[in-house]
PDB file of C-alpha atoms and ligand atoms in Angstrom:
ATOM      1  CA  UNK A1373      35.395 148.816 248.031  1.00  0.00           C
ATOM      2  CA  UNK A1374      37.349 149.402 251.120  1.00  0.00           C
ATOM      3  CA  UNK A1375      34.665 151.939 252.674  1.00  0.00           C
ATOM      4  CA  UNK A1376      31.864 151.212 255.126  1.00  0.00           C
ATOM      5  CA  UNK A1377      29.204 154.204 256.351  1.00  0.00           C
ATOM      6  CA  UNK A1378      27.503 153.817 259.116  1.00  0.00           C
ATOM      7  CA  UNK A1379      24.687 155.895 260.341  1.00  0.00           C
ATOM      8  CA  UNK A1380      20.900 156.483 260.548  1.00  0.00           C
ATOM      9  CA  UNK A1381      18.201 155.566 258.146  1.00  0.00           C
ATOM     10  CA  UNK A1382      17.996 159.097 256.500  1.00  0.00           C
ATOM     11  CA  UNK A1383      20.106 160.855 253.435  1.00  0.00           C
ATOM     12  CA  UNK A1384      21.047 163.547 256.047  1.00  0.00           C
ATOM     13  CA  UNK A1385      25.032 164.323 256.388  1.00  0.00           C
ATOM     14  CA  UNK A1386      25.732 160.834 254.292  1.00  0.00           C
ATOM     15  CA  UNK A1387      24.078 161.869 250.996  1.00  0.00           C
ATOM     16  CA  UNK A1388      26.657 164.275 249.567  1.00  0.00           C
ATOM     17  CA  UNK A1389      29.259 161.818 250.197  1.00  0.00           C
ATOM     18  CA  UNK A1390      27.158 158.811 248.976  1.00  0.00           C
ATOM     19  CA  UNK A1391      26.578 160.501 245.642  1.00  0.00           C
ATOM     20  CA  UNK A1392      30.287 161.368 245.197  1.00  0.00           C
ATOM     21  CA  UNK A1393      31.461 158.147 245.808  1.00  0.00           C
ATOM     22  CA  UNK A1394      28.616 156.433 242.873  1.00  0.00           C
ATOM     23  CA  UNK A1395      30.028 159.104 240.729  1.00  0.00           C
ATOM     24  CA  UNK A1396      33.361 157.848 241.516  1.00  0.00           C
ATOM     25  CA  UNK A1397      32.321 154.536 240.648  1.00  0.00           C
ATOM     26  CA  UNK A1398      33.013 153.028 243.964  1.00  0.00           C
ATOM     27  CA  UNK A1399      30.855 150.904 246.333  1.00  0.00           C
ATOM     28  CA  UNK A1400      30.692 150.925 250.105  1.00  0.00           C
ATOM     29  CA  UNK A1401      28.655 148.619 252.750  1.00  0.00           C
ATOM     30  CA  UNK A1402      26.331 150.714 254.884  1.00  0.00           C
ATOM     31  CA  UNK A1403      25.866 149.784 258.596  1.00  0.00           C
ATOM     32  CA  UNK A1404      22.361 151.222 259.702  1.00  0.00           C
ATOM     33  CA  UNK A1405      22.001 152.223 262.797  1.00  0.00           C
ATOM     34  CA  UNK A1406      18.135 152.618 264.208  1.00  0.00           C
ATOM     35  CA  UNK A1407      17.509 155.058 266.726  1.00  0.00           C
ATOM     36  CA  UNK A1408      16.515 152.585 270.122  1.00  0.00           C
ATOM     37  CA  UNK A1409      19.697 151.097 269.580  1.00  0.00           C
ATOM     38  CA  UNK A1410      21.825 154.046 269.188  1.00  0.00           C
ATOM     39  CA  UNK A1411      20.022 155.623 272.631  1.00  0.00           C
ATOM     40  CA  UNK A1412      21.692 152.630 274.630  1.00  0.00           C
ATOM     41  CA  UNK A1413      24.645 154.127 274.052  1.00  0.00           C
ATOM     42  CA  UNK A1414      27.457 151.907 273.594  1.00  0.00           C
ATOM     43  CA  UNK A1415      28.049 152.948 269.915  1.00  0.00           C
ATOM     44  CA  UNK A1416      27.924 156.631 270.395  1.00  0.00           C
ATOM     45  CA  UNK A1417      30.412 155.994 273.430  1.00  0.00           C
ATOM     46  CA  UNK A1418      33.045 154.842 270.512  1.00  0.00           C
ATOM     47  CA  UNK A1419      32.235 157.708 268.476  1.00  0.00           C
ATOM     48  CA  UNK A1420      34.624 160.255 268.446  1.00  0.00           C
ATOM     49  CA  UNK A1421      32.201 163.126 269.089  1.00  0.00           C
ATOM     50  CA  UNK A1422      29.525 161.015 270.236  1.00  0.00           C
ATOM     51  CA  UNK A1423      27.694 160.979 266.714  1.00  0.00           C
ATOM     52  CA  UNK A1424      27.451 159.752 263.393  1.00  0.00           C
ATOM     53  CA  UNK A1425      27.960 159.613 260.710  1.00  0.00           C
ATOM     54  CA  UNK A1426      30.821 157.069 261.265  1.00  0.00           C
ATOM     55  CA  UNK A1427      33.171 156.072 258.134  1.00  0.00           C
ATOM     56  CA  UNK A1428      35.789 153.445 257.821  1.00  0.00           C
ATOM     57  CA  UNK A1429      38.325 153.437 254.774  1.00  0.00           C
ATOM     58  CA  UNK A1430      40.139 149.911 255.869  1.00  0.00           C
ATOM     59  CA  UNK A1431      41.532 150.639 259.343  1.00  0.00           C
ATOM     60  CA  UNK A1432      41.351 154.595 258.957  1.00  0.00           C
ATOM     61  CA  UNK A1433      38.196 155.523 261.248  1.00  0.00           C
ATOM     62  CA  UNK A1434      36.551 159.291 260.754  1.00  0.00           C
ATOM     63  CA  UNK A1435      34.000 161.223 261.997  1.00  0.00           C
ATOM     64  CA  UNK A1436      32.873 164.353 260.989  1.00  0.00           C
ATOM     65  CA  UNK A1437      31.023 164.577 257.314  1.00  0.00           C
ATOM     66  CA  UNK A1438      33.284 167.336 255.857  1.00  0.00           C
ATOM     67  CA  UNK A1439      36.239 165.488 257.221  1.00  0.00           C
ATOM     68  CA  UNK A1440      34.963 162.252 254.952  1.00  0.00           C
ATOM     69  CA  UNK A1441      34.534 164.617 251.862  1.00  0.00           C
ATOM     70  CA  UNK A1442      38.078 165.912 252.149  1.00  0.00           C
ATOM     71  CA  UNK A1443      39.466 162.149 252.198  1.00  0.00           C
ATOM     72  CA  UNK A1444      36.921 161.217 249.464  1.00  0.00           C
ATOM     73  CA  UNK A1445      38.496 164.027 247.473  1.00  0.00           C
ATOM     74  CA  UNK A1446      42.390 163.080 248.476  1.00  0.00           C
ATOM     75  CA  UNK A1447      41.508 159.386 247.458  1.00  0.00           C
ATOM     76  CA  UNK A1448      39.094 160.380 244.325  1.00  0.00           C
ATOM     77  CA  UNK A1449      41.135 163.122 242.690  1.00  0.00           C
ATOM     78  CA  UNK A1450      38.276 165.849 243.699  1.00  0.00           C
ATOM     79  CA  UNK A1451      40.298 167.864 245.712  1.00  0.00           C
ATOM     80  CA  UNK A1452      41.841 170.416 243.151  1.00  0.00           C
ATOM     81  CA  UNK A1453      44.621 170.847 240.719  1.00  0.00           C
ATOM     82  CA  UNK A1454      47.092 172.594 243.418  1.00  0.00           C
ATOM     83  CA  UNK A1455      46.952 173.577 246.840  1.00  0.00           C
ATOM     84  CA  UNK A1456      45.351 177.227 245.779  1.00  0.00           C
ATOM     85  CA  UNK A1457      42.359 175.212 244.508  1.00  0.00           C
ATOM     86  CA  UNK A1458      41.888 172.835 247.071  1.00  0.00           C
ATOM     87  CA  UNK A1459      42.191 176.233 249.571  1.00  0.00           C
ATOM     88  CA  UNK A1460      39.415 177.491 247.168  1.00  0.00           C
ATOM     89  CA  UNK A1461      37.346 174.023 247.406  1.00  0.00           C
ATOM     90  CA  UNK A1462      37.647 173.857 251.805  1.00  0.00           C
ATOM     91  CA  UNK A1463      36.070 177.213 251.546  1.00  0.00           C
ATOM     92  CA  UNK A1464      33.152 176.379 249.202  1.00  0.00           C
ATOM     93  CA  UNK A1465      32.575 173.853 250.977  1.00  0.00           C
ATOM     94  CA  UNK A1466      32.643 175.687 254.593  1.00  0.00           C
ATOM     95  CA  UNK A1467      29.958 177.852 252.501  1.00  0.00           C
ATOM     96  CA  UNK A1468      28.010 175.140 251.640  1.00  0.00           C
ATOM     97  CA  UNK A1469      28.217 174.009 255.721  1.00  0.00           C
ATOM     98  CA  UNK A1470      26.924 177.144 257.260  1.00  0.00           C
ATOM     99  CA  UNK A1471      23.680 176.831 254.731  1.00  0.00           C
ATOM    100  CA  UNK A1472      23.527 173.292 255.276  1.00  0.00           C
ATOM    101  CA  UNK A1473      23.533 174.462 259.429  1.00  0.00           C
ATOM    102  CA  UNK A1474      21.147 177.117 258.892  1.00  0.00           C
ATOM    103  CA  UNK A1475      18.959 174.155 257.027  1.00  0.00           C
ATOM    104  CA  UNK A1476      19.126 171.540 259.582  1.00  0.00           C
ATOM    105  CA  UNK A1477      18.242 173.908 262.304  1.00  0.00           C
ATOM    106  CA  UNK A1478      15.197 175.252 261.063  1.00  0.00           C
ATOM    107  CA  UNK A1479      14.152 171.809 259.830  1.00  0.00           C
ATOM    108  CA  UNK A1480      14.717 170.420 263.303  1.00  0.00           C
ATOM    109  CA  UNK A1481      13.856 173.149 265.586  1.00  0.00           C
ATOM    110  CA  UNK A1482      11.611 175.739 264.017  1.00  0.00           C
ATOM    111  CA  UNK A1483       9.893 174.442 260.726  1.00  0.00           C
ATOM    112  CA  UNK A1484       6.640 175.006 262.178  1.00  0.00           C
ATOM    113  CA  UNK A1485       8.058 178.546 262.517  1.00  0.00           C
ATOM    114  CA  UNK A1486      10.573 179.406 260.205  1.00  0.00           C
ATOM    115  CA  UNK A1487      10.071 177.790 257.453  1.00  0.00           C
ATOM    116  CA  UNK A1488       8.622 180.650 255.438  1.00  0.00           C
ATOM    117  CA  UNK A1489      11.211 182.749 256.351  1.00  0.00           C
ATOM    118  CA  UNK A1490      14.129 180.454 255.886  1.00  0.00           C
ATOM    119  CA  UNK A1491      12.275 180.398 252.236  1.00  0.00           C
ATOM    120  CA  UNK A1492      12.320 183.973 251.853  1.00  0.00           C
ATOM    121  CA  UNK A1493      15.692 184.632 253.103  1.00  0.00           C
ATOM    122  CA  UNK A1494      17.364 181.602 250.775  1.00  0.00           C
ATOM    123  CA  UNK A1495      17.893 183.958 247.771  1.00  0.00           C
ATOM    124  CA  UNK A1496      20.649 185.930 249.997  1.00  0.00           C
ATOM    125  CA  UNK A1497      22.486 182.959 250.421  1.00  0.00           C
ATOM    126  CA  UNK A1498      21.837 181.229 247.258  1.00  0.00           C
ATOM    127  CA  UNK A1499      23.107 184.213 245.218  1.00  0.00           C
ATOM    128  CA  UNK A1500      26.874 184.171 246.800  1.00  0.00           C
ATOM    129  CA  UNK A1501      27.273 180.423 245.593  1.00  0.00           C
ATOM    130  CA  UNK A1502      25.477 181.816 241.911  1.00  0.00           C
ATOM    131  CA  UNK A1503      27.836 184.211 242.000  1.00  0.00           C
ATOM    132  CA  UNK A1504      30.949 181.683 242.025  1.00  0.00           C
ATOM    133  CA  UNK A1505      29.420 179.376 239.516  1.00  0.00           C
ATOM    134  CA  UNK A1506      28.516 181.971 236.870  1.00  0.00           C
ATOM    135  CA  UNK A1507      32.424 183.590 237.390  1.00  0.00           C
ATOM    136  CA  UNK A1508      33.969 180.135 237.001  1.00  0.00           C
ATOM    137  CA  UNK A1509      32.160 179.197 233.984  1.00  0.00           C
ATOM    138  CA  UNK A1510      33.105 175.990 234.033  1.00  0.00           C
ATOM    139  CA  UNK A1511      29.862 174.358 235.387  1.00  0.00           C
ATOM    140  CA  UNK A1512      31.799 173.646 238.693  1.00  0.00           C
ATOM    141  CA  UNK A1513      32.737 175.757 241.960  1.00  0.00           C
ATOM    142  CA  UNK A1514      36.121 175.656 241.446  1.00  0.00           C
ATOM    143  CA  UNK A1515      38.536 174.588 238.518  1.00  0.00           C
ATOM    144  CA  UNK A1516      37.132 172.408 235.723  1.00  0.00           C
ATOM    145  CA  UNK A1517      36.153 169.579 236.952  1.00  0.00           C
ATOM    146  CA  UNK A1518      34.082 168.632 240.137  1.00  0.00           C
ATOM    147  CA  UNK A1519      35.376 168.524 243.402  1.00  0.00           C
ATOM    148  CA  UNK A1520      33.698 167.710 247.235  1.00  0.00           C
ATOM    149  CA  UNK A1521      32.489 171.039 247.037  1.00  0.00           C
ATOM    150  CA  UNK A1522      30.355 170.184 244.062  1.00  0.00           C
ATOM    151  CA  UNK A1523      29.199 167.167 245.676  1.00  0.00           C
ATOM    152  CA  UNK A1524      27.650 168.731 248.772  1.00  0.00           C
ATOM    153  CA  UNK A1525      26.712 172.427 247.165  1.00  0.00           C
ATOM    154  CA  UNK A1526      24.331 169.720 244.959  1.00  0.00           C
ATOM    155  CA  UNK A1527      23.242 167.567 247.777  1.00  0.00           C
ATOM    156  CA  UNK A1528      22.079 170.320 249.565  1.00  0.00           C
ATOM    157  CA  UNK A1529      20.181 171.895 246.453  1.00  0.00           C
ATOM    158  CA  UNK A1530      18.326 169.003 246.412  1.00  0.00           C
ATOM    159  CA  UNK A1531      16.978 168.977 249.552  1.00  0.00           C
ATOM    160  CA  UNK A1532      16.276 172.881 249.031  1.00  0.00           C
ATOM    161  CA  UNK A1533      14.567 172.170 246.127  1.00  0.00           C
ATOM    162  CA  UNK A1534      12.080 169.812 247.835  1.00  0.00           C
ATOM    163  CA  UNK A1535      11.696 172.241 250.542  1.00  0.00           C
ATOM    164  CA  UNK A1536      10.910 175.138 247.898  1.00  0.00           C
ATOM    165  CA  UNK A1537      10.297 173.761 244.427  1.00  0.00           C
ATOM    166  CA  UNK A1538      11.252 177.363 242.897  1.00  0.00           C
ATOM    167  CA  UNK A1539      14.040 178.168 244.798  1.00  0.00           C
ATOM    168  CA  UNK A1540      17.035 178.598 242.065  1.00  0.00           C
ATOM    169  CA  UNK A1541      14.320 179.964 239.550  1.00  0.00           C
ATOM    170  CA  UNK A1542      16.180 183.174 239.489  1.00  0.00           C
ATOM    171  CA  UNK A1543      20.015 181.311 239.596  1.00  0.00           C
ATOM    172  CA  UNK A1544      20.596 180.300 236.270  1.00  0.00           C
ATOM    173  CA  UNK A1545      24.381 178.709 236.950  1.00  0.00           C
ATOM    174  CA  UNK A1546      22.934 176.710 240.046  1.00  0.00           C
ATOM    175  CA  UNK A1547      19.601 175.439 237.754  1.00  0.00           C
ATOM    176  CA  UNK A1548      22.040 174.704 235.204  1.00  0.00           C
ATOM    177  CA  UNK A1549      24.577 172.430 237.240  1.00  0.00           C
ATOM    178  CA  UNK A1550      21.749 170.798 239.406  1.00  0.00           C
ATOM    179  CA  UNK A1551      20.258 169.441 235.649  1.00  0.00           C
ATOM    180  CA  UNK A1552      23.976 168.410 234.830  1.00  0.00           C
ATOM    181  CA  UNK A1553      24.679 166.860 238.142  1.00  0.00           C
ATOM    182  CA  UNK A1554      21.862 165.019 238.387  1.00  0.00           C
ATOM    183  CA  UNK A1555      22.344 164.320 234.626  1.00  0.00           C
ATOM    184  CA  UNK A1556      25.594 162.208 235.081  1.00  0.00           C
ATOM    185  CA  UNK A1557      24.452 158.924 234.017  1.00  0.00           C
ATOM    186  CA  UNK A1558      26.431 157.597 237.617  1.00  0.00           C
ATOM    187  CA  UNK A1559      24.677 160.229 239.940  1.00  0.00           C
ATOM    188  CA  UNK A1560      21.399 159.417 237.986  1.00  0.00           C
ATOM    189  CA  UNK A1561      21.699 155.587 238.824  1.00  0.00           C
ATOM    190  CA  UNK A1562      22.334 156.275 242.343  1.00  0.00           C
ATOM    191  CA  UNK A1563      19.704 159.225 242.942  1.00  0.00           C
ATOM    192  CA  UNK A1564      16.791 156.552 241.214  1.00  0.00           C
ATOM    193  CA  UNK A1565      17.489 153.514 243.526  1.00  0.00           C
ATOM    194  CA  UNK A1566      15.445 152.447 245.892  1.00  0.00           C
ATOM    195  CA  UNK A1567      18.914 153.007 247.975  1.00  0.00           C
ATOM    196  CA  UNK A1568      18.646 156.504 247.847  1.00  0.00           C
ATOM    197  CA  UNK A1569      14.632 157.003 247.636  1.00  0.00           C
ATOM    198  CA  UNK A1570      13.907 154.913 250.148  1.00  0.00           C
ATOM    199  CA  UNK A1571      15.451 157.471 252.773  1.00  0.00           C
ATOM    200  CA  UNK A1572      13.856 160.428 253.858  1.00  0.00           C
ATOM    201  CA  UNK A1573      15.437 163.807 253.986  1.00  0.00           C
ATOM    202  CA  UNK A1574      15.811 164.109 257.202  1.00  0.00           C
ATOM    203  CA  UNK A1575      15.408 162.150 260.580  1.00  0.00           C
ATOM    204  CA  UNK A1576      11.902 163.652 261.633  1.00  0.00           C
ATOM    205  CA  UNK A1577      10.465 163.251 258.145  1.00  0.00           C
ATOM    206  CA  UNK A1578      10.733 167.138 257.621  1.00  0.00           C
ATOM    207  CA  UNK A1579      11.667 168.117 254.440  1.00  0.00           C
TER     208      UNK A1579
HETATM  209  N1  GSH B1641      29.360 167.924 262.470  1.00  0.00           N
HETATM  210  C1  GSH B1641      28.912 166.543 262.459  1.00  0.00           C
HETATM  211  C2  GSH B1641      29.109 165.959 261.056  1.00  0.00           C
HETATM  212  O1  GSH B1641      29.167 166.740 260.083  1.00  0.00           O
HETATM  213  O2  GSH B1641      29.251 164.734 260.906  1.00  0.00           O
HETATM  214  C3  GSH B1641      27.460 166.508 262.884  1.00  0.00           C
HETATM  215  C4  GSH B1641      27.015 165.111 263.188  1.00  0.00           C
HETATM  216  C5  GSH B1641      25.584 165.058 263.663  1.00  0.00           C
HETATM  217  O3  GSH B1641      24.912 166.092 263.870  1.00  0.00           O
HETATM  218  N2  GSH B1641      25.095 163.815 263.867  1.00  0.00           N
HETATM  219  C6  GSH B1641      23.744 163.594 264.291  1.00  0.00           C
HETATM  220  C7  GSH B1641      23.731 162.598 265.449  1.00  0.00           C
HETATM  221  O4  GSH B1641      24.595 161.741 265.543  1.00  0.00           O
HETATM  222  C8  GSH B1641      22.923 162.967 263.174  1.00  0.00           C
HETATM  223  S1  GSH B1641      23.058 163.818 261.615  1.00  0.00           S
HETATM  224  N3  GSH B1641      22.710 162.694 266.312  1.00  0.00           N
HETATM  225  C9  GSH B1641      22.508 161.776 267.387  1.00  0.00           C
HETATM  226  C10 GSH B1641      23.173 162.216 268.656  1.00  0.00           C
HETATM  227  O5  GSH B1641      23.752 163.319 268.714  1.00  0.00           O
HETATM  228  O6  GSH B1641      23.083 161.460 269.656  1.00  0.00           O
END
């Protein structure tokens, strides 16, 4: 395919998009980037915002994870039936950022101490996107079919999952369309290579 990724060794901000695009039946080269190199500096100094990840679709160069999400759902036909869906799918998936945020923090800067309370305080946010899923009834955030959204609402499940094994015990629509998700004969390929397993979580081997 025309796409190359290029980032750290870690599923981080790359896995929601990695997962869409094996579900989409597409391929992509990965450039990995280790961390002594990326402290010299040169490659960050290209980078738009000074980080990764970095994604190239032929000469069309993007930063910003979300941003790559929205083109993967342009290019992939995940995006929407008309322009009140895809307004519907941006904020899903603006939802699905400020959890993912609220994630990576803790991970990074306070798992020692806040884990237990980002645990106990997950419900609150886990209901709102329960709440969507069981009114659309269609297995999917939006419309009836999967979109970005999806993509990165179950990407970050995943991780939340490791981090609290019971955590959608009580959210019957989000158990439900993590089993289908990860069901999709695609997604399961990609989520059982060594590819994917190989990678931790996240870059400080928190999870
Ligand atoms: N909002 C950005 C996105 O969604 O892509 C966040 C990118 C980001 O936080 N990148 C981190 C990074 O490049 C790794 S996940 N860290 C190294 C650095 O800032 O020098």
């Amino acid at each position: 395919g025309p796409y190359t990724i290029t980032y750290f060794a870690v599923r981080g901000r790359c896995s929601a998009l990695k997962i869409m695009l094996a579900d989409k039946g597409q391929e992509w080269k990965e450039v990995v980037v280790d961390f002594p190199d990326w402290m010299k500096g040169s490659l960050k100094g290209t980078c738009v915002f000074g980080q990764l990840p970095k994604f190239q679709d032929g000469d069309l160069v993007l930063f910003q994870s979300n941003a790559m999400l929205r083109h993967l759902g342009r290019n992939h036909d995940a995006y929407g039936h008309d322009g009140k869906e895809a307004a519907l799918i941006d904020m899903m998936c603006d939802g699905v950022e400020d959890l993912r945020l609220k994630y990576i923090k803790m991970i990074y800067q306070e798992y020692d101490t806040g884990k237990d309370a980002f645990i106990k305080d997950l419900p609150n946010h886990l209901d709102k996107f329960e709440a969507v899923m069981t009114k659309n009834k269609t297995g999917f955030l939006v419309g009836n079919k999967s979109s970005f959204a999806d993509y990165n609402l179950f990407d970050l499940l995943l991780n939340l999952v490791v981090l609290s094994s019971t955590c959608l015990d009580s959210f019957p629509s989000l158990k439900s369309f993590v089993g289908k998700m990860s069901a999709q004969p695609k997604i399961k390929a990609f989520l059982d290579s060594d590819a994917y397993k190989k990678l931790p979580i996240n870059g400080n081997g928190k999870q």
